[in-house]
Amino acid sequence: MSNIDHKPKSALVLPGGGARGAFQVGVLKAIAELVPRGKPNPFAVISGSSAGAVNTVVLAAKARRFKIAVAELLGVWSNFRCDQVYRTDRRTMLKSSLHWFAAIVTGGMIGMPKSLLDNSPLRALLSRNVRFPQIQIALEAGWLEAVAITAAGYSSAQSHTFFQATDGHLPWARTRRIGEQENLNLDHVMASIAVPMVFSPVLIGNEYFGDGAMRQATPLSPAIHLGADRILVIGVRNEVTDEESPHGEVPPFPSFAQIAGYTLDALFLDGLYSDLERMTRINQLIDAVPAEHRQGVVSEMRAIDTMVVVPSKDLREIANRHRKELPFAMRALLYGIGGRNKAENRLVSYLLFERTFTRELIDLGYRDAMKVRDELAAFINGDPIPRLFAPAWVKHDLLDVDPT
């Protein structure tokens, strides 16, 4: 019998967010303190996309000792440098910029670049530190039931969730999204983090794949398909809205950097909050119908308890304090596309893989998690939690529902 058979089947969902993924590690640090020493991973299902996929496979491969898995994540994220994620030397950055310029002015006659940045350093880092065969060992030992990574297929125009699981879990197919069971490897992770235009697509089988957040309109779906009864979501966006321009004043024209940051924000995170609202509405419908009166489609549904932890502070402001830590070549590139002022901090917060920034996000994640320590303990222990629990710093109108 596995260590999770007697509890509700809990899932951990880790969405993408580039360098903001350090916040997830801070929350995981707090959770690790709630798990007894020597105990295995407390989540039956772990699902991630984009940067969240990196944290997902580390937790899955080290599922035997949850504290050790989190310690390894802390070791990497606390000491990150941009050149461990993408090449930042001036020669490479200049060559990439000139290649893009030449390809555009010649109509692609010299060949189009595969991506803006070269993330081969990250591939090398993950290759050295993640032992993918250990995932199957964790499944067979009962330390884990399923792990899922999502990527987007460029040819099929579908969201593909690649999952590795114990017996009894079946593939699924829905509109524009499918679940495929296969042994996970480094290509799945690199595909899931392949932000369009920024990082190169990855070939898996006979199709190229890009960032998992693309077309992932229902990021909670993989965990639900894999049998989760409750879901813990560690988001990486706070809900501080931008200030509007004074009445009658025309705002500055948005720079390319501002538009790029806005696009990444929508790509990584908007689907998550829409999915949370949708699931909450379904839970309300199920709860409103007495069990003896549930028929048809309602009788086949099950309510999913959900806990959400997101940053209590504006990560863009934190990024702005550390933006000078970016390598010179990267700062020059950002300046070239208009990334010079406060409006572009959103983009900077996704690309700033520097330890001064990631350490502050880890600390923030830890503090925010400890503010809801009791609720987190209830979640991982299988005790009752509200249908939807969100910390006090999350506005209720985030999901347009009453979180109680």
Coordinates of C-alpha atoms in Angstrom, one line a residue:
M1 CA 0.0 0.0 0.0
S2 CA 1.3 3.4 -0.9
N3 CA 1.9 6.2 1.6
I4 CA -1.1 8.1 0.1
D5 CA -3.8 5.4 -0.1
H6 CA -5.6 6.5 3.1
K7 CA -5.7 10.2 2.2
P8 CA -7.6 12.2 -0.4
K9 CA -5.5 12.1 -3.6
S10 CA -3.7 15.4 -3.5
A11 CA -2.1 17.1 -6.5
L12 CA 0.5 19.9 -6.7
V13 CA 0.2 22.1 -9.8
L14 CA 3.1 24.3 -10.7
P15 CA 2.4 26.7 -13.6
G16 CA 5.1 28.5 -15.6
G17 CA 6.6 31.9 -15.0
G18 CA 10.3 31.9 -15.9
A19 CA 12.5 33.3 -13.2
R20 CA 9.4 33.8 -11.0
G21 CA 9.5 30.0 -10.5
A22 CA 11.8 30.8 -7.5
F23 CA 8.7 31.8 -5.6
Q24 CA 7.4 28.2 -5.9
V25 CA 10.6 26.9 -4.4
G26 CA 10.1 29.2 -1.4
V27 CA 6.6 27.8 -0.8
L28 CA 7.9 24.3 -1.2
K29 CA 10.6 25.1 1.4
A30 CA 7.8 25.9 3.9
I31 CA 5.9 22.7 3.0
A32 CA 9.1 20.7 3.5
E33 CA 9.1 21.9 7.1
L34 CA 5.7 20.5 7.6
V35 CA 6.7 17.0 6.3
P36 CA 8.4 14.8 8.9
R37 CA 12.0 14.0 8.3
G38 CA 12.6 11.1 6.0
K39 CA 9.1 11.0 4.7
P40 CA 8.4 10.8 0.9
N41 CA 6.7 13.2 -1.3
P42 CA 3.2 14.1 0.1
F43 CA 1.5 14.6 -3.3
A44 CA 0.0 11.8 -5.3
V45 CA 0.1 13.8 -8.5
I46 CA 2.5 16.5 -9.6
S47 CA 1.8 18.5 -12.7
G48 CA 3.8 21.3 -14.2
S49 CA 4.3 23.4 -17.3
S50 CA 7.1 25.7 -18.5
A51 CA 9.4 26.7 -15.5
G52 CA 7.0 24.7 -13.3
A53 CA 7.9 21.6 -15.3
V54 CA 11.5 21.9 -14.1
N55 CA 10.5 22.0 -10.4
T56 CA 8.0 19.1 -11.2
V57 CA 10.6 16.6 -12.5
V58 CA 13.0 17.4 -9.6
L59 CA 10.3 16.6 -7.1
A60 CA 9.3 13.5 -8.9
A61 CA 12.8 12.1 -9.4
K62 CA 13.5 12.7 -5.7
A63 CA 10.1 11.6 -4.4
R64 CA 11.6 9.2 -1.9
R65 CA 12.8 12.1 0.3
F66 CA 10.7 15.2 -0.1
K67 CA 13.0 17.4 2.1
I68 CA 16.1 16.4 0.0
A69 CA 14.2 17.2 -3.2
V70 CA 13.3 20.7 -2.0
A71 CA 16.9 21.2 -0.7
E72 CA 18.2 20.5 -4.2
L73 CA 15.8 23.0 -5.7
L74 CA 16.8 25.5 -3.1
G75 CA 20.5 24.9 -4.0
V76 CA 20.0 25.6 -7.6
W77 CA 17.5 28.5 -7.5
S78 CA 19.4 30.2 -4.7
N79 CA 22.5 30.3 -6.8
F80 CA 21.1 30.8 -10.3
R81 CA 22.9 32.9 -12.9
C82 CA 21.4 33.8 -16.3
D83 CA 24.3 32.1 -18.0
Q84 CA 23.1 28.8 -16.5
V85 CA 19.8 29.2 -18.3
Y86 CA 20.8 30.9 -21.6
R87 CA 24.0 32.0 -23.2
T88 CA 24.7 35.6 -22.3
D89 CA 28.2 36.2 -23.7
R90 CA 28.4 39.3 -25.9
R91 CA 29.5 37.4 -29.0
T92 CA 26.5 35.1 -28.9
M93 CA 24.0 37.9 -28.2
L94 CA 25.5 40.0 -31.0
K95 CA 25.5 37.1 -33.4
S96 CA 21.8 36.4 -32.6
S97 CA 20.8 40.0 -33.0
L98 CA 22.6 40.4 -36.3
H99 CA 21.1 37.1 -37.6
W100 CA 17.6 38.3 -36.8
F101 CA 18.2 41.6 -38.5
A102 CA 19.8 40.0 -41.6
A103 CA 17.0 37.4 -41.9
I104 CA 14.3 40.2 -41.8
V105 CA 15.9 42.5 -44.3
T106 CA 16.7 39.7 -46.7
G107 CA 13.3 38.1 -46.5
G108 CA 14.7 35.0 -44.8
M109 CA 17.1 34.2 -47.7
I110 CA 20.0 33.5 -45.2
G111 CA 17.7 31.3 -43.1
M112 CA 15.6 32.3 -40.1
P113 CA 17.0 32.0 -36.6
K114 CA 15.5 29.2 -34.5
S115 CA 15.2 31.4 -31.4
L116 CA 16.2 34.7 -29.8
L117 CA 18.2 33.0 -27.0
D118 CA 20.2 29.8 -26.7
N119 CA 19.1 27.8 -23.7
S120 CA 21.6 24.9 -24.1
P121 CA 23.2 25.8 -20.7
L122 CA 19.9 24.9 -19.0
R123 CA 19.7 21.6 -20.9
A124 CA 23.2 20.8 -19.7
L125 CA 22.3 21.8 -16.1
L126 CA 19.2 19.6 -16.0
S127 CA 21.0 16.7 -17.7
R128 CA 23.5 16.7 -14.8
N129 CA 21.0 17.1 -12.0
V130 CA 17.8 15.2 -12.9
R131 CA 17.8 11.4 -13.0
F132 CA 14.7 10.6 -15.0
P133 CA 14.8 6.8 -14.4
Q134 CA 14.2 7.6 -10.7
I135 CA 10.6 8.7 -11.6
Q136 CA 9.6 5.1 -12.5
I137 CA 11.2 3.8 -9.3
A138 CA 9.2 6.4 -7.3
L139 CA 6.0 5.2 -9.0
E140 CA 6.7 1.5 -8.3
A141 CA 7.5 2.2 -4.7
G142 CA 4.3 4.2 -4.1
W143 CA 5.9 7.5 -3.4
L144 CA 4.1 9.0 -6.3
E145 CA 1.1 8.0 -8.5
A146 CA 1.5 10.3 -11.5
V147 CA 3.7 13.1 -12.8
A148 CA 2.7 15.3 -15.8
I149 CA 4.4 17.8 -18.0
T150 CA 2.5 19.9 -20.6
A151 CA 3.8 21.2 -23.9
A152 CA 2.1 22.6 -27.0
G153 CA 2.4 20.9 -30.4
Y154 CA 3.1 23.3 -33.3
S155 CA 1.8 20.9 -36.0
S156 CA -1.3 19.5 -34.2
A157 CA -2.1 22.9 -32.5
Q158 CA -3.0 20.9 -29.4
S159 CA -1.9 21.0 -25.8
H160 CA -0.1 17.8 -25.1
T161 CA 0.2 16.5 -21.5
F162 CA 2.9 13.8 -21.3
F163 CA 2.4 11.8 -18.1
Q164 CA 4.1 8.9 -16.4
A165 CA 1.9 7.0 -13.9
T166 CA 1.1 3.8 -12.1
D167 CA -1.3 1.3 -13.7
G168 CA -4.9 2.3 -14.2
H169 CA -4.3 5.8 -15.5
L170 CA -5.6 6.2 -19.0
P171 CA -4.9 8.7 -21.8
W172 CA -7.5 11.3 -22.6
A173 CA -8.6 13.4 -25.5
R174 CA -10.6 16.7 -25.3
T175 CA -10.9 19.7 -27.6
R176 CA -7.4 20.9 -28.4
R177 CA -5.8 19.0 -25.5
I178 CA -4.7 15.4 -25.0
G179 CA -2.9 13.3 -22.4
E180 CA -0.3 10.8 -23.5
Q181 CA 1.3 8.2 -21.3
E182 CA 5.1 7.7 -21.8
N183 CA 8.3 7.8 -19.9
L184 CA 9.4 11.4 -19.3
N185 CA 12.8 12.6 -20.3
L186 CA 14.8 15.8 -20.8
D187 CA 13.2 16.6 -24.1
H188 CA 9.7 16.8 -22.5
V189 CA 11.0 19.4 -20.0
M190 CA 12.9 21.4 -22.6
A191 CA 9.8 21.5 -24.8
S192 CA 7.6 22.6 -22.0
I193 CA 9.9 25.6 -21.3
A194 CA 10.4 26.6 -24.9
V195 CA 8.9 30.1 -24.8
P196 CA 7.8 31.0 -28.4
M197 CA 10.5 33.0 -30.2
V198 CA 12.7 33.2 -27.1
F199 CA 13.8 29.5 -26.9
S200 CA 14.0 26.9 -29.7
P201 CA 11.1 24.4 -30.2
V202 CA 12.0 20.8 -29.3
L203 CA 11.3 17.7 -31.5
I204 CA 9.4 14.9 -29.8
G205 CA 8.5 12.0 -32.0
N206 CA 7.5 13.6 -35.3
E207 CA 6.3 16.9 -34.0
Y208 CA 7.9 20.1 -32.7
F209 CA 6.7 21.4 -29.3
G210 CA 6.8 24.7 -27.5
D211 CA 6.0 26.2 -24.1
G212 CA 3.4 24.3 -22.2
A213 CA 1.4 27.4 -21.3
M214 CA 0.4 27.8 -25.0
R215 CA -3.1 26.5 -25.6
Q216 CA -3.3 25.3 -22.0
A217 CA -6.7 26.8 -21.3
T218 CA -7.3 24.4 -18.5
P219 CA -4.0 24.0 -16.5
L220 CA -5.8 22.1 -13.7
S221 CA -7.1 19.5 -16.1
P222 CA -4.1 17.1 -16.1
A223 CA -4.2 16.7 -12.3
I224 CA -8.0 16.1 -12.4
H225 CA -7.6 13.5 -15.2
L226 CA -5.0 11.8 -13.1
G227 CA -7.5 11.4 -10.2
A228 CA -6.8 14.3 -7.9
D229 CA -9.4 15.0 -5.2
R230 CA -7.7 18.2 -4.1
I231 CA -5.2 20.5 -5.7
L232 CA -2.6 22.9 -4.4
V233 CA -1.7 25.6 -6.9
I234 CA 1.5 27.7 -6.4
G235 CA 1.0 30.6 -8.7
V236 CA 3.6 33.2 -9.5
R237 CA 1.6 36.4 -10.1
N238 CA 0.3 38.8 -7.6
E239 CA -2.9 40.7 -8.5
V240 CA -1.6 44.3 -8.2
T241 CA -3.1 46.1 -11.2
D242 CA -1.2 48.8 -13.2
E243 CA -2.0 52.4 -12.4
E244 CA -4.2 54.1 -15.1
S245 CA -3.1 57.3 -16.7
P246 CA -4.7 60.5 -15.3
H247 CA -8.1 61.2 -16.9
G248 CA -7.6 62.8 -20.3
E249 CA -3.9 62.0 -20.5
V250 CA -2.7 59.8 -23.3
P251 CA -0.3 57.1 -22.0
P252 CA 3.1 56.5 -23.7
F253 CA 3.0 54.1 -26.7
P254 CA 3.8 50.6 -25.4
S255 CA 7.3 49.4 -26.2
F256 CA 8.1 46.0 -27.6
A257 CA 9.5 45.0 -24.2
Q258 CA 6.2 46.0 -22.5
I259 CA 4.1 44.1 -25.1
A260 CA 6.4 41.1 -24.7
G261 CA 6.0 41.1 -20.9
Y262 CA 2.3 41.5 -21.2
T263 CA 2.2 38.5 -23.7
L264 CA 4.2 36.3 -21.3
D265 CA 1.9 37.3 -18.4
A266 CA -1.2 36.2 -20.4
L267 CA 0.5 33.1 -21.8
F268 CA 1.7 31.8 -18.4
L269 CA -1.1 32.8 -16.0
D270 CA -4.4 34.0 -17.4
G271 CA -5.6 30.4 -18.2
L272 CA -4.9 29.4 -14.6
Y273 CA -7.3 31.9 -13.1
S274 CA -10.0 31.2 -15.7
D275 CA -9.7 27.5 -14.9
L276 CA -9.9 28.2 -11.1
E277 CA -13.1 30.2 -11.6
R278 CA -14.6 27.5 -13.9
M279 CA -13.9 24.8 -11.4
T280 CA -15.2 26.8 -8.5
R281 CA -18.5 27.3 -10.4
I282 CA -18.7 23.5 -11.0
N283 CA -18.1 22.9 -7.3
Q284 CA -20.9 25.2 -6.5
L285 CA -23.2 23.5 -8.9
I286 CA -22.4 20.0 -7.4
D287 CA -22.8 21.2 -3.8
A288 CA -26.2 22.9 -4.6
V289 CA -27.7 19.5 -5.8
P290 CA -28.5 17.0 -3.0
A291 CA -26.7 13.7 -3.6
E292 CA -29.9 11.8 -3.9
H293 CA -31.1 14.1 -6.7
R294 CA -27.9 14.0 -8.8
Q295 CA -28.5 12.5 -12.2
G296 CA -27.0 12.5 -15.6
V297 CA -23.8 14.6 -16.0
V298 CA -24.0 16.0 -12.5
S299 CA -23.9 12.4 -11.1
E300 CA -20.5 11.8 -12.9
M301 CA -18.9 15.0 -11.5
R302 CA -16.9 15.3 -8.3
A303 CA -16.0 18.4 -6.4
I304 CA -12.3 19.3 -6.2
D305 CA -11.0 21.2 -3.2
T306 CA -8.4 23.8 -4.2
M307 CA -5.8 25.8 -2.3
V308 CA -4.1 28.7 -4.0
V309 CA -0.9 30.4 -2.9
V310 CA 0.4 33.4 -4.9
P311 CA 2.8 36.2 -4.1
S312 CA 1.7 38.9 -1.6
K313 CA 4.0 41.5 -3.3
D314 CA 4.4 42.8 -6.8
L315 CA 7.2 40.7 -8.4
R316 CA 7.7 43.5 -11.0
E317 CA 8.9 45.9 -8.3
I318 CA 11.2 43.3 -6.9
A319 CA 12.6 42.7 -10.4
N320 CA 13.2 46.4 -10.9
R321 CA 15.4 46.5 -7.9
H322 CA 17.6 43.8 -9.3
R323 CA 17.5 44.5 -13.0
K324 CA 21.1 45.8 -13.0
E325 CA 22.1 42.2 -12.1
L326 CA 21.3 41.1 -15.7
P327 CA 24.4 40.5 -17.8
F328 CA 25.5 43.5 -19.9
A329 CA 24.5 41.8 -23.2
M330 CA 21.1 41.1 -21.9
R331 CA 20.6 44.6 -20.6
A332 CA 21.7 45.9 -24.0
L333 CA 19.1 43.7 -25.7
L334 CA 16.3 44.9 -23.4
Y335 CA 17.3 48.5 -23.9
G336 CA 17.2 48.0 -27.6
I337 CA 13.6 46.8 -27.5
G338 CA 12.5 49.5 -25.0
G339 CA 13.1 47.7 -21.7
R340 CA 14.3 50.8 -19.9
N341 CA 11.7 51.8 -17.5
K342 CA 9.1 50.6 -15.0
A343 CA 6.6 49.6 -17.6
E344 CA 8.9 46.8 -18.8
N345 CA 9.5 45.2 -15.4
R346 CA 7.1 42.5 -16.2
L347 CA 9.4 41.1 -18.9
V348 CA 12.5 41.6 -16.7
S349 CA 10.8 39.5 -13.9
Y350 CA 10.6 36.5 -16.3
L351 CA 14.2 36.7 -17.6
L352 CA 16.1 37.7 -14.4
F353 CA 17.7 34.3 -13.5
E354 CA 20.1 36.0 -11.0
R355 CA 20.5 34.9 -7.5
T356 CA 19.8 38.2 -5.8
F357 CA 16.4 38.2 -7.4
T358 CA 15.6 34.5 -7.0
R359 CA 16.7 34.5 -3.4
E360 CA 14.3 37.3 -2.6
L361 CA 11.5 35.4 -4.3
I362 CA 12.3 32.3 -2.4
D363 CA 12.2 34.3 0.9
L364 CA 8.8 35.8 -0.2
G365 CA 7.4 32.4 -1.1
Y366 CA 8.5 31.0 2.3
R367 CA 7.0 33.9 4.3
D368 CA 3.7 33.8 2.3
A369 CA 3.4 30.1 2.8
M370 CA 4.1 30.3 6.5
K371 CA 1.2 32.8 6.8
V372 CA -1.1 30.0 5.8
R373 CA 0.9 27.3 7.6
D374 CA -2.1 25.7 9.3
E375 CA -4.1 25.4 6.0
L376 CA -1.1 23.9 4.2
A377 CA -0.6 21.4 7.0
A378 CA -4.3 20.4 6.7
F379 CA -3.9 20.0 3.0
I380 CA -0.9 17.7 3.1
N381 CA -2.3 15.8 6.0
G382 CA -5.5 15.1 4.2
D383 CA -7.6 17.1 6.7
P384 CA -10.7 19.0 5.5
I385 CA -10.1 22.3 3.8
P386 CA -12.5 24.8 2.2
R387 CA -13.7 24.2 -1.4
L388 CA -11.5 27.1 -2.4
F389 CA -8.8 28.5 -0.1
A390 CA -6.9 31.6 -1.1
P391 CA -4.8 33.8 1.2
A392 CA -6.0 37.1 2.5
W393 CA -3.8 39.1 0.2
V394 CA -5.6 37.6 -2.9
K395 CA -8.6 39.8 -3.8
H396 CA -11.9 38.0 -3.7
D397 CA -12.7 39.4 -7.1
L398 CA -9.7 37.5 -8.5
L399 CA -12.0 34.6 -9.2
D400 CA -15.2 36.5 -8.9
V401 CA -16.4 34.1 -6.2
D402 CA -16.5 33.9 -2.5
P403 CA -13.5 31.7 -1.6
T404 CA -15.2 30.3 1.5

